[in-house]
Coordinates of C-alpha atoms in Angstrom, one line a residue:
M220 CA 12.4 24.5 26.5
N221 CA 12.4 24.1 30.4
E222 CA 10.3 21.7 32.4
N223 CA 7.5 24.1 32.8
D224 CA 7.2 24.8 29.1
F225 CA 7.1 21.0 28.5
K226 CA 4.3 20.5 31.0
E227 CA 2.2 23.0 29.1
L228 CA 2.2 20.7 26.1
L229 CA 0.8 17.8 28.0
P230 CA -2.7 17.0 28.9
N231 CA -3.8 18.5 32.5
P232 CA -5.0 15.6 34.5
Q233 CA -6.8 17.9 36.8
K234 CA -8.9 19.1 33.8
G235 CA -9.6 15.4 32.9
L236 CA -7.8 15.5 29.6
Y237 CA -6.1 12.3 29.7
S238 CA -7.9 9.2 28.3
S239 CA -7.7 5.4 28.1
E240 CA -5.9 6.0 24.8
H241 CA -3.1 7.9 26.6
V242 CA -2.6 4.9 28.8
D243 CA -2.6 2.3 26.1
S244 CA -0.5 4.1 23.6
G245 CA 0.8 7.4 25.0
I246 CA 0.4 10.8 23.9
P247 CA -0.3 10.9 20.3
V248 CA 2.7 12.0 18.0
P249 CA 1.8 14.3 15.1
K250 CA 2.5 12.5 11.9
T251 CA 4.9 15.2 10.7
Q252 CA 6.9 14.5 13.8
R253 CA 6.6 10.7 13.6
V254 CA 8.5 10.8 10.1
Q255 CA 11.6 12.4 11.7
L256 CA 11.8 9.0 13.8
F257 CA 12.2 7.2 10.5
S258 CA 15.5 5.7 9.4
A259 CA 16.8 6.7 5.9
D260 CA 15.5 3.5 4.4
E261 CA 12.2 3.9 6.0
W262 CA 11.9 7.5 4.5
E263 CA 12.6 6.0 1.0
E264 CA 9.9 3.4 1.8
F265 CA 7.4 6.0 2.8
T266 CA 8.3 8.1 -0.3
E267 CA 7.7 5.1 -2.6
E268 CA 4.4 4.5 -0.7
W269 CA 3.3 8.2 -1.1
A270 CA 4.1 8.1 -4.7
S271 CA 1.7 5.3 -5.2
S272 CA -1.0 7.7 -4.4
L273 CA 0.0 9.5 -7.7
R274 CA -0.9 6.5 -9.6
S275 CA -3.3 8.5 -11.9
S276 CA -0.3 10.5 -13.0
Y277 CA 2.1 7.4 -13.7
H278 CA 2.3 4.1 -15.6
C279 CA 4.3 2.6 -12.7
V280 CA 6.4 3.8 -9.6
K281 CA 9.8 2.2 -9.0
R282 CA 12.2 2.7 -6.1
F283 CA 16.0 2.5 -7.0
A284 CA 18.1 1.6 -4.0
G285 CA 21.8 0.8 -3.2
A286 CA 25.1 1.9 -4.7
G287 CA 25.2 2.9 -8.3
D288 CA 21.7 4.3 -8.6
K289 CA 22.8 7.2 -10.8
G290 CA 21.1 9.8 -8.8
L291 CA 17.7 7.9 -8.8
D292 CA 15.6 7.2 -5.7
V293 CA 11.9 6.9 -6.4
V294 CA 11.0 7.2 -10.0
G295 CA 7.4 7.7 -11.5
F296 CA 7.3 6.4 -15.0
I297 CA 4.9 8.6 -17.1
A298 CA 3.8 6.4 -20.1
S299 CA 5.6 3.1 -19.6
N300 CA 8.5 1.5 -17.8
Q301 CA 10.9 3.3 -19.8
F302 CA 12.8 6.6 -19.2
S303 CA 12.4 7.3 -22.9
D304 CA 8.6 7.7 -22.4
G305 CA 9.1 10.3 -19.7
W306 CA 9.7 10.1 -16.0
D307 CA 9.8 12.1 -12.7
N308 CA 12.4 11.6 -9.9
Y309 CA 11.7 12.1 -6.1
Q310 CA 15.1 12.3 -4.6
C311 CA 15.1 11.2 -0.9
K312 CA 17.3 13.1 1.3
F313 CA 17.4 12.1 5.0
Y314 CA 19.0 14.8 7.1
D315 CA 18.5 16.1 10.6
K316 CA 18.1 19.6 9.5
P317 CA 16.4 21.4 6.5
L318 CA 18.2 20.9 3.2
T319 CA 20.8 23.4 2.2
P320 CA 22.4 24.0 -1.4
S321 CA 25.6 21.9 -0.3
N322 CA 23.4 18.8 0.4
V323 CA 22.2 18.7 -3.2
W324 CA 24.9 19.9 -5.4
V325 CA 26.2 16.4 -6.1
E326 CA 22.6 15.2 -6.9
L327 CA 22.3 18.0 -9.4
G328 CA 25.6 17.1 -10.9
K329 CA 24.6 13.5 -11.2
V330 CA 21.5 14.5 -13.4
I331 CA 23.6 16.6 -15.5
Y332 CA 26.4 13.9 -16.1
F333 CA 24.2 10.9 -16.6
T334 CA 21.8 12.8 -18.9
K335 CA 25.0 13.8 -20.9
C336 CA 26.2 10.2 -21.0
G337 CA 22.9 9.0 -22.2
E338 CA 22.1 6.8 -19.3
Y339 CA 18.7 8.3 -19.4
I340 CA 16.9 11.5 -20.8
P341 CA 16.2 14.5 -18.5
P342 CA 13.2 14.0 -16.1
R343 CA 10.1 16.0 -16.6
K344 CA 10.3 16.9 -12.9
Y345 CA 13.0 16.3 -10.3
Y346 CA 11.7 16.8 -6.8
F347 CA 13.8 16.8 -3.5
V348 CA 11.9 15.1 -0.5
A349 CA 13.0 15.3 3.0
P350 CA 11.5 14.9 6.3
K351 CA 13.0 18.4 7.6
Q352 CA 12.0 19.8 4.1
I353 CA 14.2 22.4 2.5
G354 CA 15.9 25.5 4.0
T355 CA 15.3 29.0 3.0
K356 CA 18.4 29.4 0.9
L357 CA 17.8 26.2 -1.3
G358 CA 14.1 27.0 -1.5
K359 CA 15.1 30.4 -3.1
L360 CA 17.5 28.8 -5.5
L361 CA 14.9 26.3 -6.6
A362 CA 12.6 29.2 -7.4
N363 CA 15.4 30.8 -9.5
A364 CA 16.4 28.5 -12.2
D365 CA 19.2 30.7 -13.8
K366 CA 20.8 31.3 -10.3
L367 CA 20.6 27.7 -9.5
K368 CA 22.4 27.0 -12.7
E369 CA 25.3 29.5 -12.0
E370 CA 25.8 28.4 -8.3
L371 CA 26.0 24.8 -9.5
K372 CA 28.8 25.9 -11.9
D373 CA 30.6 27.6 -9.0
N374 CA 30.3 24.6 -6.7
W375 CA 31.0 21.8 -9.3
E376 CA 34.7 21.4 -8.4
K377 CA 34.1 21.2 -4.6
Y378 CA 31.0 19.1 -4.5
C379 CA 30.8 17.2 -7.9
E380 CA 34.1 16.6 -9.4
D381 CA 35.2 13.8 -7.2
C382 CA 31.7 12.6 -6.0
I383 CA 29.6 11.8 -8.9
T384 CA 31.4 8.4 -9.6
A385 CA 33.8 6.4 -7.6
T386 CA 35.8 5.6 -10.8
A387 CA 36.5 8.8 -12.5
Q388 CA 37.0 12.6 -11.8
I389 CA 34.2 14.5 -13.6
K390 CA 35.4 18.0 -14.6
L391 CA 32.9 20.5 -16.1
E392 CA 34.4 21.4 -19.3
G393 CA 33.8 21.0 -23.0
G394 CA 30.5 19.0 -23.8
L395 CA 29.6 18.6 -20.2
L396 CA 29.7 22.3 -19.7
A397 CA 27.7 23.0 -22.8
H398 CA 25.2 20.4 -21.7
L399 CA 24.7 22.1 -18.4
E400 CA 24.4 25.4 -20.2
S401 CA 21.4 24.1 -22.1
F402 CA 19.8 22.0 -19.3
D403 CA 16.6 23.2 -18.0
F404 CA 16.9 23.9 -14.4
T405 CA 13.1 24.8 -14.0
I406 CA 12.6 20.9 -13.5
F407 CA 14.0 21.1 -9.9
D408 CA 11.6 21.5 -7.2
S409 CA 10.7 20.0 -3.9
V410 CA 7.5 18.6 -2.2
S411 CA 5.8 19.6 1.0
L412 CA 5.9 17.2 3.9
V413 CA 2.3 18.2 4.8
R414 CA 1.1 17.3 1.1
M415 CA 3.0 13.9 1.1
I416 CA 1.3 13.0 4.5
E417 CA -2.3 14.0 3.3
Q418 CA -1.8 12.1 0.1
H419 CA -0.2 9.1 1.8
A420 CA -3.4 8.9 3.8
T421 CA -5.1 7.7 0.5
T422 CA -2.9 4.7 0.2
P423 CA -3.2 1.2 1.6
F424 CA 0.1 1.7 3.7
H425 CA -1.2 4.8 5.9
A426 CA -2.8 2.8 8.7
V427 CA 0.0 0.4 9.0
R428 CA 2.5 3.1 8.8
F429 CA 1.0 5.7 11.2
G430 CA -1.7 3.7 13.0
G431 CA -5.1 5.3 13.9
G432 CA -7.3 2.6 12.7
L433 CA -9.0 1.7 9.5
G434 CA -11.8 3.9 8.1
P435 CA -15.3 2.8 8.1
R436 CA -16.0 -0.2 5.8
P437 CA -18.9 0.1 3.2
E438 CA -21.9 -2.3 3.6
P439 CA -21.3 -5.2 1.2
V440 CA -23.5 -5.5 -1.9
I441 CA -25.1 -8.9 -2.4
P442 CA -25.8 -9.5 -6.3
P443 CA -29.4 -10.2 -7.1
E444 CA -30.4 -14.0 -6.8
D445 CA -30.9 -14.2 -10.5
T446 CA -27.1 -13.6 -11.0
V447 CA -26.1 -16.9 -9.2
S448 CA -23.4 -18.4 -11.4
M449 CA -22.4 -22.1 -11.5
D450 CA -18.9 -20.9 -12.6
H451 CA -18.3 -20.6 -8.7
R452 CA -16.9 -23.7 -7.5
Y453 CA -18.3 -23.0 -4.1
V454 CA -21.9 -22.8 -5.7
R455 CA -21.5 -26.2 -7.3
Q456 CA -20.0 -27.6 -4.0
L457 CA -23.1 -26.3 -2.0
L458 CA -25.5 -27.8 -4.6
S459 CA -23.8 -31.1 -4.3
V460 CA -24.0 -31.1 -0.5
Y461 CA -27.8 -30.1 -1.0
A462 CA -28.5 -32.9 -3.5
Q463 CA -27.0 -35.4 -1.0
S464 CA -29.4 -34.3 1.7
I465 CA -32.7 -34.1 -0.2
T466 CA -32.5 -36.4 -3.2
D467 CA -31.1 -39.6 -4.1
D468 CA -30.6 -38.4 -7.8
Q469 CA -27.0 -39.0 -8.8
Q470 CA -27.2 -36.4 -11.7
P471 CA -25.1 -33.3 -11.3
P472 CA -27.3 -30.8 -9.5
D473 CA -28.2 -27.7 -10.9
L474 CA -29.9 -24.3 -9.4
S475 CA -33.5 -25.8 -10.0
L476 CA -32.5 -27.8 -6.8
L477 CA -32.9 -24.7 -4.8
D478 CA -36.8 -24.7 -5.6
K479 CA -37.4 -28.2 -4.1
D480 CA -36.8 -27.1 -0.4
D481 CA -37.4 -23.8 1.3
R482 CA -35.0 -24.8 4.0
I483 CA -32.3 -25.4 1.4
R484 CA -32.9 -22.2 -0.4
N485 CA -32.7 -20.2 2.7
H486 CA -29.5 -21.9 3.7
F487 CA -28.0 -21.1 0.2
R488 CA -28.9 -17.5 0.7
R489 CA -27.1 -17.4 3.8
Q490 CA -23.9 -18.8 2.4
R491 CA -24.0 -16.5 -0.6
E492 CA -24.4 -13.6 1.5
R493 CA -21.2 -14.8 3.6
F494 CA -19.4 -15.2 0.3
Y495 CA -20.2 -11.7 -0.8
H496 CA -19.2 -10.2 2.6
A497 CA -15.8 -11.9 2.4
E498 CA -15.4 -10.5 -1.2
S499 CA -16.3 -7.0 0.0
L500 CA -13.6 -7.4 2.7
R501 CA -11.2 -8.4 0.1
N502 CA -11.9 -5.1 -1.9
F503 CA -11.8 -2.9 1.2
S504 CA -8.4 -4.4 2.1
R505 CA -7.1 -3.3 -1.4
D506 CA -7.5 0.1 -0.5
T507 CA -6.6 0.3 3.1
V508 CA -3.9 -2.2 3.8
P509 CA -0.7 -3.4 2.1
S510 CA -1.1 -6.2 -0.2
G511 CA -1.0 -9.7 1.2
V512 CA -2.7 -8.8 4.5
F513 CA -6.0 -10.2 3.3
E514 CA -4.4 -13.4 2.0
A515 CA -2.6 -13.8 5.4
L516 CA -6.1 -13.5 7.0
Q517 CA -7.4 -16.2 4.8
D518 CA -4.7 -18.4 5.7
D519 CA -5.6 -18.0 9.5
I520 CA -9.0 -19.0 8.6
F521 CA -7.9 -22.0 6.8
D522 CA -5.6 -23.0 9.7
G523 CA -8.5 -22.6 12.1
V524 CA -11.0 -24.7 10.2
V525 CA -9.2 -27.2 8.0
D526 CA -9.1 -29.9 10.7
V527 CA -12.7 -29.8 11.5
C528 CA -13.5 -29.7 7.7
E529 CA -11.5 -32.6 6.8
S530 CA -12.7 -34.6 9.8
E531 CA -15.2 -37.6 9.4
H532 CA -18.8 -36.3 9.0
A533 CA -22.1 -38.1 8.6
C534 CA -22.7 -36.1 5.3
G535 CA -21.7 -33.1 3.5
M536 CA -24.2 -30.7 5.4
D537 CA -22.6 -31.8 8.7
R538 CA -19.3 -30.9 7.3
L539 CA -20.4 -27.6 5.9
N540 CA -22.3 -26.4 9.2
A541 CA -19.6 -27.8 11.5
T542 CA -16.8 -25.7 9.5
M543 CA -19.1 -22.5 9.5
S544 CA -19.3 -22.8 13.3
Q545 CA -15.6 -23.1 13.7
A546 CA -15.0 -20.3 11.4
A547 CA -17.1 -18.1 13.5
N548 CA -14.8 -18.8 16.5
V549 CA -11.5 -18.3 14.9
T550 CA -9.9 -15.4 16.4
V551 CA -8.2 -13.0 14.0
Y552 CA -6.5 -10.5 16.6
A553 CA -3.2 -10.5 14.7
S554 CA -4.6 -9.2 11.5
P555 CA -4.6 -5.4 10.6
L556 CA -8.2 -6.2 9.5
T557 CA -9.4 -7.4 12.6
S558 CA -11.4 -4.3 13.5
V559 CA -13.5 -4.6 10.3
T560 CA -13.8 -8.3 10.2
R561 CA -17.2 -9.8 11.2
T562 CA -18.4 -13.4 11.6
R563 CA -19.9 -13.4 8.2
D564 CA -16.5 -12.4 6.7
K565 CA -14.7 -15.3 8.3
Q566 CA -17.4 -17.8 7.3
G567 CA -17.4 -16.3 3.7
M568 CA -13.6 -16.7 3.4
C569 CA -14.4 -20.6 3.7
H570 CA -16.4 -20.3 0.5
Q571 CA -13.4 -18.4 -1.1
L572 CA -11.2 -21.2 -0.1
V573 CA -13.5 -23.7 -1.6
N574 CA -13.2 -21.8 -4.9
D575 CA -9.5 -22.0 -4.4
R576 CA -9.7 -25.7 -4.0
R577 CA -8.2 -25.5 -0.6
L578 CA -11.3 -26.9 1.1
N579 CA -14.1 -29.1 -0.1
W580 CA -17.8 -29.2 1.2
S581 CA -18.5 -32.2 -1.1
E582 CA -16.5 -35.4 -1.8
Q583 CA -17.5 -35.0 -5.4
D584 CA -14.7 -32.6 -6.5
E585 CA -16.4 -30.1 -8.8

């Protein structure tokens, strides 16, 4: 490609095709090209993340890493976490060119050898996954199980005999040869990179891995008022604060307290809405970002409000209102959830922290 050819691929500034996004982030790189920049470990991580999108097909997904993996990379266990109950293997091959037969002979040999040894039963399916995908010759072999078997036998001595284990030479003879002859070679296949990226987009890892921002967040659903539960600690703590502000009764307050003062009832409604906004953000995070992101955001809110919450206040209501004001001002720019986090979410997280006994509205530790 010469310089003029390269220029043809770029937005033309005279046509106004550059944007602020180009200045901020550069020209977008297609996802199929971005995976070419991964390291071998990142490719395996990506494959494990992608396999999680197939959770309806598997009991669990596990990545085997390091030496001595016996030909296993990312495994989807079908009915339990045991090989004996069925499994699929996704063999990660990270090369700078499409896979050729010589790249996979030893992997096929490992499956034949270790299933013969009883290390695991044959997988239901065995897929090769590679950022450069598979070449034409290997593709044709994977579509012709009989020819694949014969060529593995022909290439065993060169590619498998000394490479399956570091401790022994594995000759293709006797029982091992008979096992290979009876082995079902139709289980071997490959997965399209485009399909992997499309399915990866349904996982919580996609936005962090490829960028592009989070999708739209659904509007929070606030349960009806007649479903208020005293099982929530934040509810009991709020009632204790309200009791302190409107009555001298020392008895443990209950929900009937809300009927005694419209101001208190409206205040409680706002707090409950904030709590369920935060709960909806928690649920949204489970489908859109890796685990731990929401909890890290909660920690940021805690760090931002705890000193205010634990300061001296004339009453519990003052403590509550001061903490809510502080929560609204906490910046959360470091969180992957920042684009979908609203003021109500930050305030509602304070009630979640009360539920978790990390904060208190009332000195009475309900």
